[in-house]
mmCIF file of N, CA and C in Angstrom:
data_model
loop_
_atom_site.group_PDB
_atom_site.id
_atom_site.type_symbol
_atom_site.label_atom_id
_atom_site.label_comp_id
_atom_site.label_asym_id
_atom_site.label_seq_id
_atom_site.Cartn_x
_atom_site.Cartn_y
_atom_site.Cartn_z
ATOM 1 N N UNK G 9 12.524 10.116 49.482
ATOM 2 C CA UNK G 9 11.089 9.997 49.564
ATOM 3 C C UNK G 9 10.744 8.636 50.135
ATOM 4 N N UNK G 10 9.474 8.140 51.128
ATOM 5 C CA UNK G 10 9.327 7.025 51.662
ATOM 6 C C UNK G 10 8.677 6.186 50.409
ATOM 7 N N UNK G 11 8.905 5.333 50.946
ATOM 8 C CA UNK G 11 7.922 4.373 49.703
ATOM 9 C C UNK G 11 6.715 4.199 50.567
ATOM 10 N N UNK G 12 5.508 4.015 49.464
ATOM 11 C CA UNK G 12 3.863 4.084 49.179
ATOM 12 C C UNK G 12 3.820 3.257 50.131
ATOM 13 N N UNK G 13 3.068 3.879 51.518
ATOM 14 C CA UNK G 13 2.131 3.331 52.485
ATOM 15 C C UNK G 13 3.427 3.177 54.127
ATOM 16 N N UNK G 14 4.407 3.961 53.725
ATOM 17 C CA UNK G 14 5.251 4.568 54.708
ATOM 18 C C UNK G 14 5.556 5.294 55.117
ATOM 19 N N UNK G 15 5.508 5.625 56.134
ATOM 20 C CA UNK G 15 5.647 7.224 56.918
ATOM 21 C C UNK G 15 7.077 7.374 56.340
ATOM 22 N N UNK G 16 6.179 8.985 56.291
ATOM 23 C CA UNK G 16 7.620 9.569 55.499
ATOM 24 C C UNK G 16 8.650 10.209 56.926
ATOM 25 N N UNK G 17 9.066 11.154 56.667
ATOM 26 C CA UNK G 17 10.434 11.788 57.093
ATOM 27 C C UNK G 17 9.595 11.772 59.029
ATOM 28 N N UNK G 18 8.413 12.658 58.603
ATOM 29 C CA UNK G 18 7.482 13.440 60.173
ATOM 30 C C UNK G 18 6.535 12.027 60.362
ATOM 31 N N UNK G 19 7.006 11.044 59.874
ATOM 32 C CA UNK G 19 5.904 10.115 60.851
ATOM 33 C C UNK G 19 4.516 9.975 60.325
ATOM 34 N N UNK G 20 4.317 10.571 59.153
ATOM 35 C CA UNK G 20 2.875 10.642 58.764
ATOM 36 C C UNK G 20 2.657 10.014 57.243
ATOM 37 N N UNK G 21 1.791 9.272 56.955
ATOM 38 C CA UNK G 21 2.290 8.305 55.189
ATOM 39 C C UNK G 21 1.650 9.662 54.301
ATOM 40 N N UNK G 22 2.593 9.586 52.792
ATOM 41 C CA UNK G 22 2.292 10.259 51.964
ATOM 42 C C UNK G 22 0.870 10.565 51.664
ATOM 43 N N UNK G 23 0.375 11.340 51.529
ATOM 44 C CA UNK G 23 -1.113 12.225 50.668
ATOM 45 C C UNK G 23 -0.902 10.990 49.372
ATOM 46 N N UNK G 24 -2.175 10.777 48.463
ATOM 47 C CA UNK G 24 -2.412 10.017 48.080
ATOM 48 C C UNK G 24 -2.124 11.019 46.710
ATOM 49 N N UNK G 25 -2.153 12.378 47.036
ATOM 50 C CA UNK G 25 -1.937 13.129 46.340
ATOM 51 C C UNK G 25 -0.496 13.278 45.898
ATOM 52 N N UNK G 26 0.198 13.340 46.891
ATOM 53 C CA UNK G 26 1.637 13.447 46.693
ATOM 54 C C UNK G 26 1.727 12.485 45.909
ATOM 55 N N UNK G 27 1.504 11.198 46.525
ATOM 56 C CA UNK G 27 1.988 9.523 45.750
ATOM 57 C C UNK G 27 1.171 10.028 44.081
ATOM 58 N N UNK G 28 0.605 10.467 43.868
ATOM 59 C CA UNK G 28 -0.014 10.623 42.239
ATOM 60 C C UNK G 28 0.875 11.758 41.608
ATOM 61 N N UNK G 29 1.178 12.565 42.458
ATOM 62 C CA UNK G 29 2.265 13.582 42.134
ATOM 63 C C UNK G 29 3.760 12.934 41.453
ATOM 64 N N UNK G 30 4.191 11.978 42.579
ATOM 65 C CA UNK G 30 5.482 11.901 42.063
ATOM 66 C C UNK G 30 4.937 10.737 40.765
ATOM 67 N N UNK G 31 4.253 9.757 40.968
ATOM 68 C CA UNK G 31 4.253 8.709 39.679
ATOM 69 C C UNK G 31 3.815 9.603 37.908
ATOM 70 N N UNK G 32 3.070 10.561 38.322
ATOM 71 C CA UNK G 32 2.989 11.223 37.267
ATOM 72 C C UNK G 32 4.571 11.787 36.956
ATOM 73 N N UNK G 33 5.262 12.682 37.886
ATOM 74 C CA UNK G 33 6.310 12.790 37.855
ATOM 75 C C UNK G 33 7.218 11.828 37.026
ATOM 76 N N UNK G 34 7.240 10.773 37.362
ATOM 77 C CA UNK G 34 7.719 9.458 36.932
ATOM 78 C C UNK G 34 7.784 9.015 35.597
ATOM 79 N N UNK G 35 6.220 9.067 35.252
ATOM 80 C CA UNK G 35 5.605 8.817 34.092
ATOM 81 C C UNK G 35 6.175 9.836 33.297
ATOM 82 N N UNK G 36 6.254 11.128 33.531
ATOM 83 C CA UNK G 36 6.587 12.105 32.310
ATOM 84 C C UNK G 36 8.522 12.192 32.312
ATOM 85 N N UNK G 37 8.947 11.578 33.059
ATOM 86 C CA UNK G 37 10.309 11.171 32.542
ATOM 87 C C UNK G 37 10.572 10.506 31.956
ATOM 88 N N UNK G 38 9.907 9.215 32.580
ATOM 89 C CA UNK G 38 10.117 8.113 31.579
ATOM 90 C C UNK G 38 9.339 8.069 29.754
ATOM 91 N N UNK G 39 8.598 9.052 30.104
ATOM 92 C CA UNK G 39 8.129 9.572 28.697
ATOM 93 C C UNK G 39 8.991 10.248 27.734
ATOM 94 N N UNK G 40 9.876 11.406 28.326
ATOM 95 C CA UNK G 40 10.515 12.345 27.937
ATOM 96 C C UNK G 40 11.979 11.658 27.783
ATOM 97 N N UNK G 41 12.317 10.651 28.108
ATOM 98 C CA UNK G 41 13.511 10.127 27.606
ATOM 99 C C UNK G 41 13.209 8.729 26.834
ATOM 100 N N UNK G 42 12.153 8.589 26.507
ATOM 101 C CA UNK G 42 11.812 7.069 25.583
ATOM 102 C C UNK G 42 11.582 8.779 23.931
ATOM 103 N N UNK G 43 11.165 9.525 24.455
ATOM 104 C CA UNK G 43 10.839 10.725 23.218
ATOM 105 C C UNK G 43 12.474 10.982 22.428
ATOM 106 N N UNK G 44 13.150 11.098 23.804
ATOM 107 C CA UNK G 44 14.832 11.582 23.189
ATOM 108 C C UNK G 44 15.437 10.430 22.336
ATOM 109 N N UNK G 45 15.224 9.234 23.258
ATOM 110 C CA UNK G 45 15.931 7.970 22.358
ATOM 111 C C UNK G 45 14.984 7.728 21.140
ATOM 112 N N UNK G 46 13.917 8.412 20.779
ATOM 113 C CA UNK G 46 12.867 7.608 19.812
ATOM 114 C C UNK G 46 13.477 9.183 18.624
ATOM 115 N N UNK G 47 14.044 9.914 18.947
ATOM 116 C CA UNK G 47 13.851 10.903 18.018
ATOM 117 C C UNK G 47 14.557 10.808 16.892
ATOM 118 N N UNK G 48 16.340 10.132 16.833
ATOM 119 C CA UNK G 48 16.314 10.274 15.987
ATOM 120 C C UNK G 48 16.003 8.932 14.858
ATOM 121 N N UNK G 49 15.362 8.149 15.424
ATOM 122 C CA UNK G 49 14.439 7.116 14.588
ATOM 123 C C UNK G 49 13.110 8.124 13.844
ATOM 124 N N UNK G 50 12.584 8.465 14.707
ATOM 125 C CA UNK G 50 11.405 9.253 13.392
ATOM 126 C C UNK G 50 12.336 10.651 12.565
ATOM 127 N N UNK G 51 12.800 11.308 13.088
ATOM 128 C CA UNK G 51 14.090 12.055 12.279
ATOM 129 C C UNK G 51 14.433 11.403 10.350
ATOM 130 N N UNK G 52 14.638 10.234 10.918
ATOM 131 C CA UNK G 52 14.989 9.137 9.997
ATOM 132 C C UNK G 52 13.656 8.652 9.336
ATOM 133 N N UNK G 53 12.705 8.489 10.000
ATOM 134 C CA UNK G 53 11.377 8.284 8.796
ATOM 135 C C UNK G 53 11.266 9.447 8.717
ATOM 136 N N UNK G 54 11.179 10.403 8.959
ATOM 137 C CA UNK G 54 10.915 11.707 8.195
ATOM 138 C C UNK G 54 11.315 11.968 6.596
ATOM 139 N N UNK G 55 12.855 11.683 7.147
ATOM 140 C CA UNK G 55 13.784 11.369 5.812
ATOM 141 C C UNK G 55 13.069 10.930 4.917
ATOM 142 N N UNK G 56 12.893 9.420 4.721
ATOM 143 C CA UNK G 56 12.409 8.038 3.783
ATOM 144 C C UNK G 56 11.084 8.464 3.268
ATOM 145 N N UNK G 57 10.267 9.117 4.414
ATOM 146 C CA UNK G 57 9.018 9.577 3.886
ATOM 147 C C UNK G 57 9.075 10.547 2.838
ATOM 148 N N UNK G 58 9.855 11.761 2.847
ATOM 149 C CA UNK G 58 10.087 12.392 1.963
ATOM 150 C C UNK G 58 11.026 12.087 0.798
ATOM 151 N N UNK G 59 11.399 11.154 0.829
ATOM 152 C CA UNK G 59 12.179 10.675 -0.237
ATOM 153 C C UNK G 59 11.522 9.776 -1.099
ATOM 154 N N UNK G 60 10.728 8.902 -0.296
ATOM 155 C CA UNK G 60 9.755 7.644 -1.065
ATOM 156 C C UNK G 60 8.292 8.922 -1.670
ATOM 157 N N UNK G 61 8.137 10.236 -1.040
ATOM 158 C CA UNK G 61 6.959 11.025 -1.823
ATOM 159 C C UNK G 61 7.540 11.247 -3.413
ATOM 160 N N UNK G 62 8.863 11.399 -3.128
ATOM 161 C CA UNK G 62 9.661 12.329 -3.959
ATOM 162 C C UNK G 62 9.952 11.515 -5.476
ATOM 163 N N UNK G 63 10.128 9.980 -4.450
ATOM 164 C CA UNK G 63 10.038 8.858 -6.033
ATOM 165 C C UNK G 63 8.537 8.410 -6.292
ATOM 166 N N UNK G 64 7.762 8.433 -5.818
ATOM 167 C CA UNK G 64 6.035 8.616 -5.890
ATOM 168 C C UNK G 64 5.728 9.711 -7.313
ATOM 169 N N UNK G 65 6.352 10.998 -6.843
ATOM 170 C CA UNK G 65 5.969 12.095 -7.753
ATOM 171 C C UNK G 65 6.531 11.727 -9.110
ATOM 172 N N UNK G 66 7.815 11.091 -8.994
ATOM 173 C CA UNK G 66 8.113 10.797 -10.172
ATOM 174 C C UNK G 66 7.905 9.645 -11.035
ATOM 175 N N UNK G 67 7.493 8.889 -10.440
ATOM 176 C CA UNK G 67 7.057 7.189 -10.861
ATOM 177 C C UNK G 67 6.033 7.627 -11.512
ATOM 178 N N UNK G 68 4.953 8.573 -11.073
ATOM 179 C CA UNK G 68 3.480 8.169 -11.047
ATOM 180 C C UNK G 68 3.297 8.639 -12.514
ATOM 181 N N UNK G 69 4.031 10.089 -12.808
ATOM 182 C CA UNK G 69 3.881 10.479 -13.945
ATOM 183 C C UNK G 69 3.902 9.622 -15.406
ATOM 184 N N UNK G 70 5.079 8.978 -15.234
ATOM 185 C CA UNK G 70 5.730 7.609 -15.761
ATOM 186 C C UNK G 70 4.664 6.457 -15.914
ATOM 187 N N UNK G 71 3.816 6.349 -15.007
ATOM 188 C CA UNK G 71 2.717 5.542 -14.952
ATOM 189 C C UNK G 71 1.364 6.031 -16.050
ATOM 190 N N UNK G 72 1.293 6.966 -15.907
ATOM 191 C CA UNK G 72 0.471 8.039 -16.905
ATOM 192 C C UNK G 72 0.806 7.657 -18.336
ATOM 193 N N UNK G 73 1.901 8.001 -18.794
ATOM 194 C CA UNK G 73 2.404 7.826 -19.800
ATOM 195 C C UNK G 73 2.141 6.430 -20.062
ATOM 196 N N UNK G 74 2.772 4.962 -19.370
ATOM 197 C CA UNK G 74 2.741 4.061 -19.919
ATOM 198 C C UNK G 74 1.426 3.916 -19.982
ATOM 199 N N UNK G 75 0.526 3.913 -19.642
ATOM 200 C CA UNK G 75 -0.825 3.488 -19.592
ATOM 201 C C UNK G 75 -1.023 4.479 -20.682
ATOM 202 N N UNK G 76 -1.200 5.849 -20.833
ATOM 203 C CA UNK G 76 -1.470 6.437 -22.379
ATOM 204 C C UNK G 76 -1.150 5.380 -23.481
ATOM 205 N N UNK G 77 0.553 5.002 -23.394
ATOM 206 C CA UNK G 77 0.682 4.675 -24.287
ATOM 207 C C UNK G 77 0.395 2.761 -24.710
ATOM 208 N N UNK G 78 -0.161 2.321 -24.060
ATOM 209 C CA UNK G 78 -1.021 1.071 -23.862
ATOM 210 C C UNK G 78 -1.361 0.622 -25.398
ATOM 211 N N UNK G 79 -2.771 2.072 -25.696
ATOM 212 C CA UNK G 79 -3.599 1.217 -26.564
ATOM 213 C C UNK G 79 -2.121 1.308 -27.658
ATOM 214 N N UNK G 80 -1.807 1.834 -28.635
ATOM 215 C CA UNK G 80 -0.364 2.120 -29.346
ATOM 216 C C UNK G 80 0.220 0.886 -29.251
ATOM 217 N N UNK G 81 0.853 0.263 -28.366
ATOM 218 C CA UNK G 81 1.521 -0.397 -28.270
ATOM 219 C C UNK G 81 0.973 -2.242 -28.603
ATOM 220 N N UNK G 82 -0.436 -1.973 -28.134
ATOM 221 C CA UNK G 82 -1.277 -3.178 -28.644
ATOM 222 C C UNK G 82 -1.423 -3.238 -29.936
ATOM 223 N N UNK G 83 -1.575 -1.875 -30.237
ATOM 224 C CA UNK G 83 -1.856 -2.095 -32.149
ATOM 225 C C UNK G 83 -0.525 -2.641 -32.691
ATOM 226 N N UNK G 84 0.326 -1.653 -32.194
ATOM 227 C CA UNK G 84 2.034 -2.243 -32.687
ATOM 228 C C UNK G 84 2.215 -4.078 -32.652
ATOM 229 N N UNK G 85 1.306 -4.323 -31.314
ATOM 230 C CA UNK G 85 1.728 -5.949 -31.216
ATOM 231 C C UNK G 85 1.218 -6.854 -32.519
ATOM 232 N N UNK G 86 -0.405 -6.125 -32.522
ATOM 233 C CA UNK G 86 -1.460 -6.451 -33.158
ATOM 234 C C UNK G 86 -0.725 -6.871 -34.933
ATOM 235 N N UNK G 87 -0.045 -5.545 -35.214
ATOM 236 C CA UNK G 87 0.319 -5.660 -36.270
ATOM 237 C C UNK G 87 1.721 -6.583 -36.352
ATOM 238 N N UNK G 88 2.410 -6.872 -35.605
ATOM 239 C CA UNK G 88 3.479 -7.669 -36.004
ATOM 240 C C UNK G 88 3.056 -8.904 -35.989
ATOM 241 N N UNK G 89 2.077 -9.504 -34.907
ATOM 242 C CA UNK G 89 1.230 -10.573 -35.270
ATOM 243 C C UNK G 89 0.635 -10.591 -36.438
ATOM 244 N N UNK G 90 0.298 -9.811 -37.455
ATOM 245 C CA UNK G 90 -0.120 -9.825 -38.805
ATOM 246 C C UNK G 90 1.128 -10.107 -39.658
ATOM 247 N N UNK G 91 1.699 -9.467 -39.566
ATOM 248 C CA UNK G 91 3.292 -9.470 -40.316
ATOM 249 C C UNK G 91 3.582 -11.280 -40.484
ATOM 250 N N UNK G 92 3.722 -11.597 -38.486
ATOM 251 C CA UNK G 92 4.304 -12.817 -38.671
ATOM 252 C C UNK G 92 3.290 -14.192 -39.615
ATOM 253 N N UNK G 93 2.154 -13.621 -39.176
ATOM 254 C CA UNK G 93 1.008 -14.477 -39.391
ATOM 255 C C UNK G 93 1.101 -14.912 -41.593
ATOM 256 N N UNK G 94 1.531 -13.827 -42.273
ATOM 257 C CA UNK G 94 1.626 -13.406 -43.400
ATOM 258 C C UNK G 94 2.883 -14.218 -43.831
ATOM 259 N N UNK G 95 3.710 -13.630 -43.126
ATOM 260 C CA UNK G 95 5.283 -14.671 -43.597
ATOM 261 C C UNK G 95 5.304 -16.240 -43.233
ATOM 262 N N UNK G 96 4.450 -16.306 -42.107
ATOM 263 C CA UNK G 96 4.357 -17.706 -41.560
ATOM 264 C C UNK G 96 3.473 -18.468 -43.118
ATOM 265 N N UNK G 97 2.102 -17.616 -43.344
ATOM 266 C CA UNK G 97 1.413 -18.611 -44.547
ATOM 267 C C UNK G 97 2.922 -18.447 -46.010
ATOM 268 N N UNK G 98 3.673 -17.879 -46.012
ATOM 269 C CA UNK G 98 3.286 -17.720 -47.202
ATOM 270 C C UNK G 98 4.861 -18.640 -47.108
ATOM 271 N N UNK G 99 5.981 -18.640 -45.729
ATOM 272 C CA UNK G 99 6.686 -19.861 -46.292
ATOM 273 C C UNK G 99 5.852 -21.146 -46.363
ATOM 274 N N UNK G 100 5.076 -21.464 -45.485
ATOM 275 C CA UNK G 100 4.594 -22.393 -45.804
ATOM 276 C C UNK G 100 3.743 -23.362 -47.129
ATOM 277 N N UNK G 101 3.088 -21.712 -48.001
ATOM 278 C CA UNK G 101 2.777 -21.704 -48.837
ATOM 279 C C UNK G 101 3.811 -22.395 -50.499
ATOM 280 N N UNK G 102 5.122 -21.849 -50.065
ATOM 281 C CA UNK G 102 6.456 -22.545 -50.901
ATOM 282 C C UNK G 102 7.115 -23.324 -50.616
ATOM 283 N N UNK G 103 5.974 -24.468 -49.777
ATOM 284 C CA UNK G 103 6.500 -25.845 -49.745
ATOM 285 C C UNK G 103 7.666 -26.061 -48.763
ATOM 286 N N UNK G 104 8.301 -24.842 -48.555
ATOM 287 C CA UNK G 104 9.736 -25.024 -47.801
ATOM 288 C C UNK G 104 9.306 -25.535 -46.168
ATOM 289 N N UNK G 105 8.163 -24.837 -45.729
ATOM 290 C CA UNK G 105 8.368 -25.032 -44.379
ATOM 291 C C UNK G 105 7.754 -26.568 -43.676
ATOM 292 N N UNK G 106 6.655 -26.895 -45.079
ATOM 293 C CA UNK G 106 6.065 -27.880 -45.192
ATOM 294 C C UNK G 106 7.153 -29.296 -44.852
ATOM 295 N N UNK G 107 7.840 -28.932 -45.789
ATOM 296 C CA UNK G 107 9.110 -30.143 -45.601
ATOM 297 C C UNK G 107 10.304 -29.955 -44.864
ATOM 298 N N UNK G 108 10.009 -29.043 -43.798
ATOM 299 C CA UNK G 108 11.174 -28.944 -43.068
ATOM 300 C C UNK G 108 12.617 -28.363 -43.057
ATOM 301 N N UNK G 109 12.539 -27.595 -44.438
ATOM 302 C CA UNK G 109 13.483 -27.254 -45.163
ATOM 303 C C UNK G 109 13.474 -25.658 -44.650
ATOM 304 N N UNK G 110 14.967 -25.300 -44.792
ATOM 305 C CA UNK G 110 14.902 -23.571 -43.910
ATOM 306 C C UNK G 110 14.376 -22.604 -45.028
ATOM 307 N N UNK G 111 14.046 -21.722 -44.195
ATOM 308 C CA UNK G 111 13.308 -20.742 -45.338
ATOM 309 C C UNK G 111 14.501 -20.409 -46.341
ATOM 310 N N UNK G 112 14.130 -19.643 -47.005
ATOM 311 C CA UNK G 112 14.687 -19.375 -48.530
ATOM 312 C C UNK G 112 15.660 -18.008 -47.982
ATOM 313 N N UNK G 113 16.470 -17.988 -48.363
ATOM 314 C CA UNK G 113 17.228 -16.893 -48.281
ATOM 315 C C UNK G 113 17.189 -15.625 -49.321
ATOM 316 N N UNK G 114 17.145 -14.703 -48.449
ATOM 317 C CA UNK G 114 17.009 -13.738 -49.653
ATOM 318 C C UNK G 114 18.555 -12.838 -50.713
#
């Protein structure tokens, strides 16, 4: 084929048409083999995508739950902070902790 703005084979320069002919031409090769080398890269996110839905489905449930179990777990805190709060007055209360001395053994 001549190159753009050269008489071709009969002496006469390409149709402007032709010249849009072959670059489209051009264009959809160079399309159709950037598609082949790109395929099996999305192939491969295809994969990850369905695998990262798959730990999604299962996380989220898990997420449900911990958040249910939230308030529960505050009271649980709530109350061992009472517990400690109780043992804390009451060595202190027998002088032991006052003076530095280890708590009392039971």
């Amino acid at each position: 084929m001549a190159e753009p703005n050269e008489p071709a084979a009969g002496g006469q320069l390409p149709s402007t048409d032709a010249l849009l002919r072959a670059k489209l031409a051009e264009l959809i090769a160079q399309r159709d083999a950037k598609q082949a080398e790109l395929a099996p890269l999305r192939e491969e996110c295809n994969r990850v995508h369905v695998e990262i839905q798959a730990l999604y489905d299962t996380i989220a449930p898990l997420g449900q739950t911990i958040k249910a179990a939230m308030p529960e777990l505050s009271r649980i805190e709530n109350e061992i902070s009472d517990i400690c709060r109780v043992l804390k007055g009451k060595f202190m209360s027998d002088g032991a902790g006052a003076a530095g001395a280890p708590p009392p053994q039971a």
